[in-house]
Amino acid sequence: MSAARRAPRSRRVLTRRLSLTAGAAVGALLLTACGEGDGGTTQSGSGANFVAGKDGISKVAKGERKEAPRLKGETLDGGTFDLADHQGKVVVVNVWGSWCPPCRAEAPNLVKVAEDTADQGVQFVGLNTRDFNKGPAIAFEKDYEVEYPSIYDPQGKQILRFPRGSLSPQAIPSTVVIDRDGKIAARTLQAVSEKQLRSMIDPVLAEK
């Protein structure tokens, strides 16, 4: 068979391999679903330089933080969220799914702190993942009176944008705090209490 005829098959094989690799990456991430993360005590790739507390919260000193990815996408209500529009604010990113019991447990805490800190320049945003139909996720937000937006991310593509070596959200649920300079300051890989959430946000708010 000529090289001209072999080329299309080679391209198909390469495309399939790349697709499988990407799928495996998403699958590996989502295996740590629903409270099965490491509680913030394991490094997120090489070069991570953070302090992991006994409370399951990991924090990075101001001068050693990594840039957060540009999170941008369609929200559950049909709008658009772009992290770049919130430069200068402290942003709290929560990864959740309507199917996840720990996500339901933490939802009232997130809603309460989001309401209490809105006038301090704190923006909350959810990353809704593994809900392959919007209906249950929209119902979840209605049940828990979630007013802040959530990017609809059923395949976990937004989550994979977090840079290697950063405090990336490696479990469901996860919560990440991004400072006013757009850098990742804190993370927890567990359902978060109101007290824990405030302990992540308040030091970042106090930074000059």
PDB file of C-alpha atoms in Angstrom:
ATOM      1  CA  MET A   1       0.000   0.000   0.000  1.00  0.00           C
ATOM      2  CA  SER A   2       1.372   3.458  -0.881  1.00  0.00           C
ATOM      3  CA  ALA A   3       2.402   6.085   1.686  1.00  0.00           C
ATOM      4  CA  ALA A   4      -0.375   8.325   0.338  1.00  0.00           C
ATOM      5  CA  ARG A   5      -2.970   5.747   1.396  1.00  0.00           C
ATOM      6  CA  ARG A   6      -1.353   5.025   4.782  1.00  0.00           C
ATOM      7  CA  ALA A   7      -1.303   8.693   5.861  1.00  0.00           C
ATOM      8  CA  PRO A   8      -5.038   9.085   6.575  1.00  0.00           C
ATOM      9  CA  ARG A   9      -5.029   5.987   8.793  1.00  0.00           C
ATOM     10  CA  SER A  10      -1.992   7.311  10.700  1.00  0.00           C
ATOM     11  CA  ARG A  11      -3.769  10.562  11.335  1.00  0.00           C
ATOM     12  CA  ARG A  12      -6.826   8.712  12.575  1.00  0.00           C
ATOM     13  CA  VAL A  13      -4.703   6.647  14.969  1.00  0.00           C
ATOM     14  CA  LEU A  14      -2.945   9.768  16.282  1.00  0.00           C
ATOM     15  CA  THR A  15      -6.246  11.598  16.794  1.00  0.00           C
ATOM     16  CA  ARG A  16      -7.673   8.600  18.654  1.00  0.00           C
ATOM     17  CA  ARG A  17      -4.601   8.386  20.904  1.00  0.00           C
ATOM     18  CA  LEU A  18      -4.806  12.084  21.745  1.00  0.00           C
ATOM     19  CA  SER A  19      -8.497  11.745  22.546  1.00  0.00           C
ATOM     20  CA  LEU A  20      -7.831   8.772  24.814  1.00  0.00           C
ATOM     21  CA  THR A  21      -5.070  10.683  26.610  1.00  0.00           C
ATOM     22  CA  ALA A  22      -7.334  13.664  27.229  1.00  0.00           C
ATOM     23  CA  GLY A  23     -10.132  11.374  28.376  1.00  0.00           C
ATOM     24  CA  ALA A  24      -7.812   9.573  30.774  1.00  0.00           C
ATOM     25  CA  ALA A  25      -6.748  12.909  32.282  1.00  0.00           C
ATOM     26  CA  VAL A  26     -10.338  13.924  32.924  1.00  0.00           C
ATOM     27  CA  GLY A  27     -11.148  10.468  34.282  1.00  0.00           C
ATOM     28  CA  ALA A  28      -8.210  10.535  36.668  1.00  0.00           C
ATOM     29  CA  LEU A  29      -9.331  13.883  38.011  1.00  0.00           C
ATOM     30  CA  LEU A  30     -12.899  12.804  38.513  1.00  0.00           C
ATOM     31  CA  LEU A  31     -11.908   9.611  40.318  1.00  0.00           C
ATOM     32  CA  THR A  32     -11.295  11.786  43.383  1.00  0.00           C
ATOM     33  CA  ALA A  33     -14.970  12.647  43.468  1.00  0.00           C
ATOM     34  CA  CYS A  34     -17.202  13.483  46.384  1.00  0.00           C
ATOM     35  CA  GLY A  35     -14.898  13.904  49.354  1.00  0.00           C
ATOM     36  CA  GLU A  36     -12.181  11.447  48.370  1.00  0.00           C
ATOM     37  CA  GLY A  37      -9.415  14.063  48.072  1.00  0.00           C
ATOM     38  CA  ASP A  38      -6.341  14.268  50.272  1.00  0.00           C
ATOM     39  CA  GLY A  39      -7.614  17.081  52.459  1.00  0.00           C
ATOM     40  CA  GLY A  40      -4.989  19.484  51.155  1.00  0.00           C
ATOM     41  CA  THR A  41      -1.965  17.589  52.454  1.00  0.00           C
ATOM     42  CA  THR A  42      -0.513  16.423  49.133  1.00  0.00           C
ATOM     43  CA  GLN A  43       1.360  18.540  46.624  1.00  0.00           C
ATOM     44  CA  SER A  44      -0.401  19.331  43.373  1.00  0.00           C
ATOM     45  CA  GLY A  45       2.408  18.364  41.008  1.00  0.00           C
ATOM     46  CA  SER A  46       6.081  19.296  41.097  1.00  0.00           C
ATOM     47  CA  GLY A  47       7.168  22.683  42.365  1.00  0.00           C
ATOM     48  CA  ALA A  48       4.232  23.203  44.731  1.00  0.00           C
ATOM     49  CA  ASN A  49       5.259  25.310  47.709  1.00  0.00           C
ATOM     50  CA  PHE A  50       2.421  25.514  50.194  1.00  0.00           C
ATOM     51  CA  VAL A  51       1.644  24.949  53.840  1.00  0.00           C
ATOM     52  CA  ALA A  52      -0.987  22.296  54.555  1.00  0.00           C
ATOM     53  CA  GLY A  53      -2.848  22.754  57.811  1.00  0.00           C
ATOM     54  CA  LYS A  54      -4.396  20.090  60.019  1.00  0.00           C
ATOM     55  CA  ASP A  55      -7.778  21.546  59.102  1.00  0.00           C
ATOM     56  CA  GLY A  56      -7.317  20.332  55.534  1.00  0.00           C
ATOM     57  CA  ILE A  57      -6.624  23.823  54.176  1.00  0.00           C
ATOM     58  CA  SER A  58      -3.509  24.509  52.125  1.00  0.00           C
ATOM     59  CA  LYS A  59      -2.158  28.047  51.765  1.00  0.00           C
ATOM     60  CA  VAL A  60       0.593  29.709  49.757  1.00  0.00           C
ATOM     61  CA  ALA A  61       2.527  32.807  50.851  1.00  0.00           C
ATOM     62  CA  LYS A  62       1.758  35.921  48.811  1.00  0.00           C
ATOM     63  CA  GLY A  63       5.051  36.040  46.920  1.00  0.00           C
ATOM     64  CA  GLU A  64       5.021  32.347  45.962  1.00  0.00           C
ATOM     65  CA  ARG A  65       1.571  31.928  44.400  1.00  0.00           C
ATOM     66  CA  LYS A  66       0.850  30.747  40.884  1.00  0.00           C
ATOM     67  CA  GLU A  67      -1.438  32.462  38.415  1.00  0.00           C
ATOM     68  CA  ALA A  68      -4.980  31.165  38.320  1.00  0.00           C
ATOM     69  CA  PRO A  69      -6.215  30.033  34.917  1.00  0.00           C
ATOM     70  CA  ARG A  70      -8.692  32.124  32.994  1.00  0.00           C
ATOM     71  CA  LEU A  71     -11.952  30.500  33.927  1.00  0.00           C
ATOM     72  CA  LYS A  72     -14.566  31.425  31.349  1.00  0.00           C
ATOM     73  CA  GLY A  73     -17.707  29.668  30.237  1.00  0.00           C
ATOM     74  CA  GLU A  74     -21.461  29.420  30.070  1.00  0.00           C
ATOM     75  CA  THR A  75     -23.228  29.491  33.404  1.00  0.00           C
ATOM     76  CA  LEU A  76     -26.130  27.304  34.457  1.00  0.00           C
ATOM     77  CA  ASP A  77     -28.544  30.206  33.965  1.00  0.00           C
ATOM     78  CA  GLY A  78     -27.405  30.725  30.386  1.00  0.00           C
ATOM     79  CA  GLY A  79     -25.110  33.673  31.063  1.00  0.00           C
ATOM     80  CA  THR A  80     -21.311  33.862  30.890  1.00  0.00           C
ATOM     81  CA  PHE A  81     -18.717  34.079  33.642  1.00  0.00           C
ATOM     82  CA  ASP A  82     -15.210  35.354  32.907  1.00  0.00           C
ATOM     83  CA  LEU A  83     -12.687  35.454  35.759  1.00  0.00           C
ATOM     84  CA  ALA A  84     -10.893  38.304  33.985  1.00  0.00           C
ATOM     85  CA  ASP A  85     -13.891  40.544  34.667  1.00  0.00           C
ATOM     86  CA  HIS A  86     -13.252  40.235  38.405  1.00  0.00           C
ATOM     87  CA  GLN A  87      -9.615  41.353  38.561  1.00  0.00           C
ATOM     88  CA  GLY A  88      -9.026  43.200  41.833  1.00  0.00           C
ATOM     89  CA  LYS A  89     -11.508  41.054  43.739  1.00  0.00           C
ATOM     90  CA  VAL A  90     -10.955  38.015  45.920  1.00  0.00           C
ATOM     91  CA  VAL A  91     -12.594  35.144  44.041  1.00  0.00           C
ATOM     92  CA  VAL A  92     -13.780  31.911  45.662  1.00  0.00           C
ATOM     93  CA  VAL A  93     -14.116  28.966  43.262  1.00  0.00           C
ATOM     94  CA  ASN A  94     -16.154  25.974  44.419  1.00  0.00           C
ATOM     95  CA  VAL A  95     -16.203  22.710  42.464  1.00  0.00           C
ATOM     96  CA  TRP A  96     -19.463  20.837  42.978  1.00  0.00           C
ATOM     97  CA  GLY A  97     -22.020  18.448  41.556  1.00  0.00           C
ATOM     98  CA  SER A  98     -25.693  18.036  42.383  1.00  0.00           C
ATOM     99  CA  TRP A  99     -25.114  14.271  42.801  1.00  0.00           C
ATOM    100  CA  CYS A 100     -22.497  14.767  45.550  1.00  0.00           C
ATOM    101  CA  PRO A 101     -23.664  14.480  49.215  1.00  0.00           C
ATOM    102  CA  PRO A 102     -20.735  16.528  50.658  1.00  0.00           C
ATOM    103  CA  CYS A 103     -21.569  19.267  48.135  1.00  0.00           C
ATOM    104  CA  ARG A 104     -25.080  19.408  49.540  1.00  0.00           C
ATOM    105  CA  ALA A 105     -23.702  19.504  53.082  1.00  0.00           C
ATOM    106  CA  GLU A 106     -21.438  22.486  52.385  1.00  0.00           C
ATOM    107  CA  ALA A 107     -23.863  24.486  50.201  1.00  0.00           C
ATOM    108  CA  PRO A 108     -25.481  26.496  53.051  1.00  0.00           C
ATOM    109  CA  ASN A 109     -22.024  27.508  54.301  1.00  0.00           C
ATOM    110  CA  LEU A 110     -20.960  28.761  50.883  1.00  0.00           C
ATOM    111  CA  VAL A 111     -24.208  30.676  50.429  1.00  0.00           C
ATOM    112  CA  LYS A 112     -23.919  32.309  53.867  1.00  0.00           C
ATOM    113  CA  VAL A 113     -20.304  33.427  53.444  1.00  0.00           C
ATOM    114  CA  ALA A 114     -20.928  34.600  49.875  1.00  0.00           C
ATOM    115  CA  GLU A 115     -23.725  36.852  51.142  1.00  0.00           C
ATOM    116  CA  ASP A 116     -21.677  38.135  54.088  1.00  0.00           C
ATOM    117  CA  THR A 117     -18.588  39.013  52.038  1.00  0.00           C
ATOM    118  CA  ALA A 118     -20.136  40.383  48.850  1.00  0.00           C
ATOM    119  CA  ASP A 119     -19.775  43.996  50.004  1.00  0.00           C
ATOM    120  CA  GLN A 120     -16.108  43.354  50.818  1.00  0.00           C
ATOM    121  CA  GLY A 121     -15.259  42.658  47.189  1.00  0.00           C
ATOM    122  CA  VAL A 122     -15.476  38.859  47.275  1.00  0.00           C
ATOM    123  CA  GLN A 123     -16.891  37.066  44.241  1.00  0.00           C
ATOM    124  CA  PHE A 124     -18.017  33.447  44.477  1.00  0.00           C
ATOM    125  CA  VAL A 125     -18.294  31.202  41.419  1.00  0.00           C
ATOM    126  CA  GLY A 126     -19.093  27.523  41.121  1.00  0.00           C
ATOM    127  CA  LEU A 127     -17.706  24.978  38.689  1.00  0.00           C
ATOM    128  CA  ASN A 128     -20.513  22.497  38.223  1.00  0.00           C
ATOM    129  CA  THR A 129     -19.103  19.185  37.032  1.00  0.00           C
ATOM    130  CA  ARG A 130     -20.319  15.687  36.128  1.00  0.00           C
ATOM    131  CA  ASP A 131     -23.905  16.884  35.850  1.00  0.00           C
ATOM    132  CA  PHE A 132     -24.472  15.815  32.256  1.00  0.00           C
ATOM    133  CA  ASN A 133     -27.893  17.420  32.288  1.00  0.00           C
ATOM    134  CA  LYS A 134     -28.379  20.951  33.619  1.00  0.00           C
ATOM    135  CA  GLY A 135     -31.714  20.157  35.258  1.00  0.00           C
ATOM    136  CA  PRO A 136     -30.479  18.617  38.537  1.00  0.00           C
ATOM    137  CA  ALA A 137     -27.810  21.319  38.920  1.00  0.00           C
ATOM    138  CA  ILE A 138     -30.347  24.110  38.413  1.00  0.00           C
ATOM    139  CA  ALA A 139     -32.655  22.431  40.940  1.00  0.00           C
ATOM    140  CA  PHE A 140     -29.736  22.207  43.404  1.00  0.00           C
ATOM    141  CA  GLU A 141     -29.113  25.950  43.136  1.00  0.00           C
ATOM    142  CA  LYS A 142     -32.798  26.669  43.637  1.00  0.00           C
ATOM    143  CA  ASP A 143     -33.065  24.372  46.667  1.00  0.00           C
ATOM    144  CA  TYR A 144     -30.059  25.963  48.384  1.00  0.00           C
ATOM    145  CA  GLU A 145     -30.793  29.521  47.202  1.00  0.00           C
ATOM    146  CA  VAL A 146     -27.428  29.870  45.487  1.00  0.00           C
ATOM    147  CA  GLU A 147     -27.281  33.381  44.030  1.00  0.00           C
ATOM    148  CA  TYR A 148     -23.724  33.394  42.692  1.00  0.00           C
ATOM    149  CA  PRO A 149     -23.040  31.973  39.197  1.00  0.00           C
ATOM    150  CA  SER A 150     -21.764  28.521  38.338  1.00  0.00           C
ATOM    151  CA  ILE A 151     -19.961  27.641  35.116  1.00  0.00           C
ATOM    152  CA  TYR A 152     -21.447  24.512  33.581  1.00  0.00           C
ATOM    153  CA  ASP A 153     -18.450  22.190  33.214  1.00  0.00           C
ATOM    154  CA  PRO A 154     -19.732  18.596  32.927  1.00  0.00           C
ATOM    155  CA  GLN A 155     -16.461  17.237  31.496  1.00  0.00           C
ATOM    156  CA  GLY A 156     -14.168  18.986  33.996  1.00  0.00           C
ATOM    157  CA  LYS A 157     -12.352  21.005  31.330  1.00  0.00           C
ATOM    158  CA  GLN A 158     -12.250  24.177  33.437  1.00  0.00           C
ATOM    159  CA  ILE A 159     -10.701  22.246  36.307  1.00  0.00           C
ATOM    160  CA  LEU A 160      -7.907  20.968  34.063  1.00  0.00           C
ATOM    161  CA  ARG A 161      -6.881  24.545  33.265  1.00  0.00           C
ATOM    162  CA  PHE A 162      -5.289  24.970  36.689  1.00  0.00           C
ATOM    163  CA  PRO A 163      -1.490  24.994  36.302  1.00  0.00           C
ATOM    164  CA  ARG A 164       0.743  22.157  37.365  1.00  0.00           C
ATOM    165  CA  GLY A 165       2.262  22.752  40.785  1.00  0.00           C
ATOM    166  CA  SER A 166      -0.584  25.005  41.905  1.00  0.00           C
ATOM    167  CA  LEU A 167      -3.296  24.463  44.481  1.00  0.00           C
ATOM    168  CA  SER A 168      -5.590  22.934  41.883  1.00  0.00           C
ATOM    169  CA  PRO A 169      -9.034  21.541  42.760  1.00  0.00           C
ATOM    170  CA  GLN A 170      -8.354  17.791  42.665  1.00  0.00           C
ATOM    171  CA  ALA A 171     -11.537  16.508  44.286  1.00  0.00           C
ATOM    172  CA  ILE A 172     -15.267  17.081  44.352  1.00  0.00           C
ATOM    173  CA  PRO A 173     -16.002  19.151  46.313  1.00  0.00           C
ATOM    174  CA  SER A 174     -13.021  21.493  46.322  1.00  0.00           C
ATOM    175  CA  THR A 175     -12.785  25.186  47.143  1.00  0.00           C
ATOM    176  CA  VAL A 176     -10.037  27.515  45.919  1.00  0.00           C
ATOM    177  CA  VAL A 177      -9.414  31.149  46.881  1.00  0.00           C
ATOM    178  CA  ILE A 178      -7.851  33.469  44.294  1.00  0.00           C
ATOM    179  CA  ASP A 179      -6.313  36.735  45.504  1.00  0.00           C
ATOM    180  CA  ARG A 180      -6.791  40.240  44.103  1.00  0.00           C
ATOM    181  CA  ASP A 181      -3.832  39.744  41.771  1.00  0.00           C
ATOM    182  CA  GLY A 182      -5.385  36.683  40.176  1.00  0.00           C
ATOM    183  CA  LYS A 183      -3.154  34.185  41.979  1.00  0.00           C
ATOM    184  CA  ILE A 184      -4.129  31.027  43.843  1.00  0.00           C
ATOM    185  CA  ALA A 185      -3.864  31.613  47.584  1.00  0.00           C
ATOM    186  CA  ALA A 186      -5.658  28.730  49.327  1.00  0.00           C
ATOM    187  CA  ARG A 187      -7.425  25.441  48.717  1.00  0.00           C
ATOM    188  CA  THR A 188      -9.335  22.717  50.478  1.00  0.00           C
ATOM    189  CA  LEU A 189     -10.298  19.317  49.032  1.00  0.00           C
ATOM    190  CA  GLN A 190     -13.277  18.606  51.235  1.00  0.00           C
ATOM    191  CA  ALA A 191     -16.714  19.890  52.147  1.00  0.00           C
ATOM    192  CA  VAL A 192     -15.978  23.232  53.763  1.00  0.00           C
ATOM    193  CA  SER A 193     -17.495  24.627  56.954  1.00  0.00           C
ATOM    194  CA  GLU A 194     -18.341  28.293  57.401  1.00  0.00           C
ATOM    195  CA  LYS A 195     -15.421  28.665  59.817  1.00  0.00           C
ATOM    196  CA  GLN A 196     -12.971  27.029  57.414  1.00  0.00           C
ATOM    197  CA  LEU A 197     -14.192  29.146  54.538  1.00  0.00           C
ATOM    198  CA  ARG A 198     -13.711  32.358  56.475  1.00  0.00           C
ATOM    199  CA  SER A 199     -10.224  31.243  57.534  1.00  0.00           C
ATOM    200  CA  MET A 200      -9.349  30.904  53.841  1.00  0.00           C
ATOM    201  CA  ILE A 201     -10.847  34.225  52.757  1.00  0.00           C
ATOM    202  CA  ASP A 202     -10.122  36.624  55.632  1.00  0.00           C
ATOM    203  CA  PRO A 203      -6.284  36.556  55.422  1.00  0.00           C
ATOM    204  CA  VAL A 204      -6.455  37.218  51.675  1.00  0.00           C
ATOM    205  CA  LEU A 205      -8.882  40.080  52.186  1.00  0.00           C
ATOM    206  CA  ALA A 206      -6.504  41.583  54.743  1.00  0.00           C
ATOM    207  CA  GLU A 207      -3.588  41.644  52.292  1.00  0.00           C
ATOM    208  CA  LYS A 208      -2.422  45.013  51.005  1.00  0.00           C
TER     209      LYS A 208
END
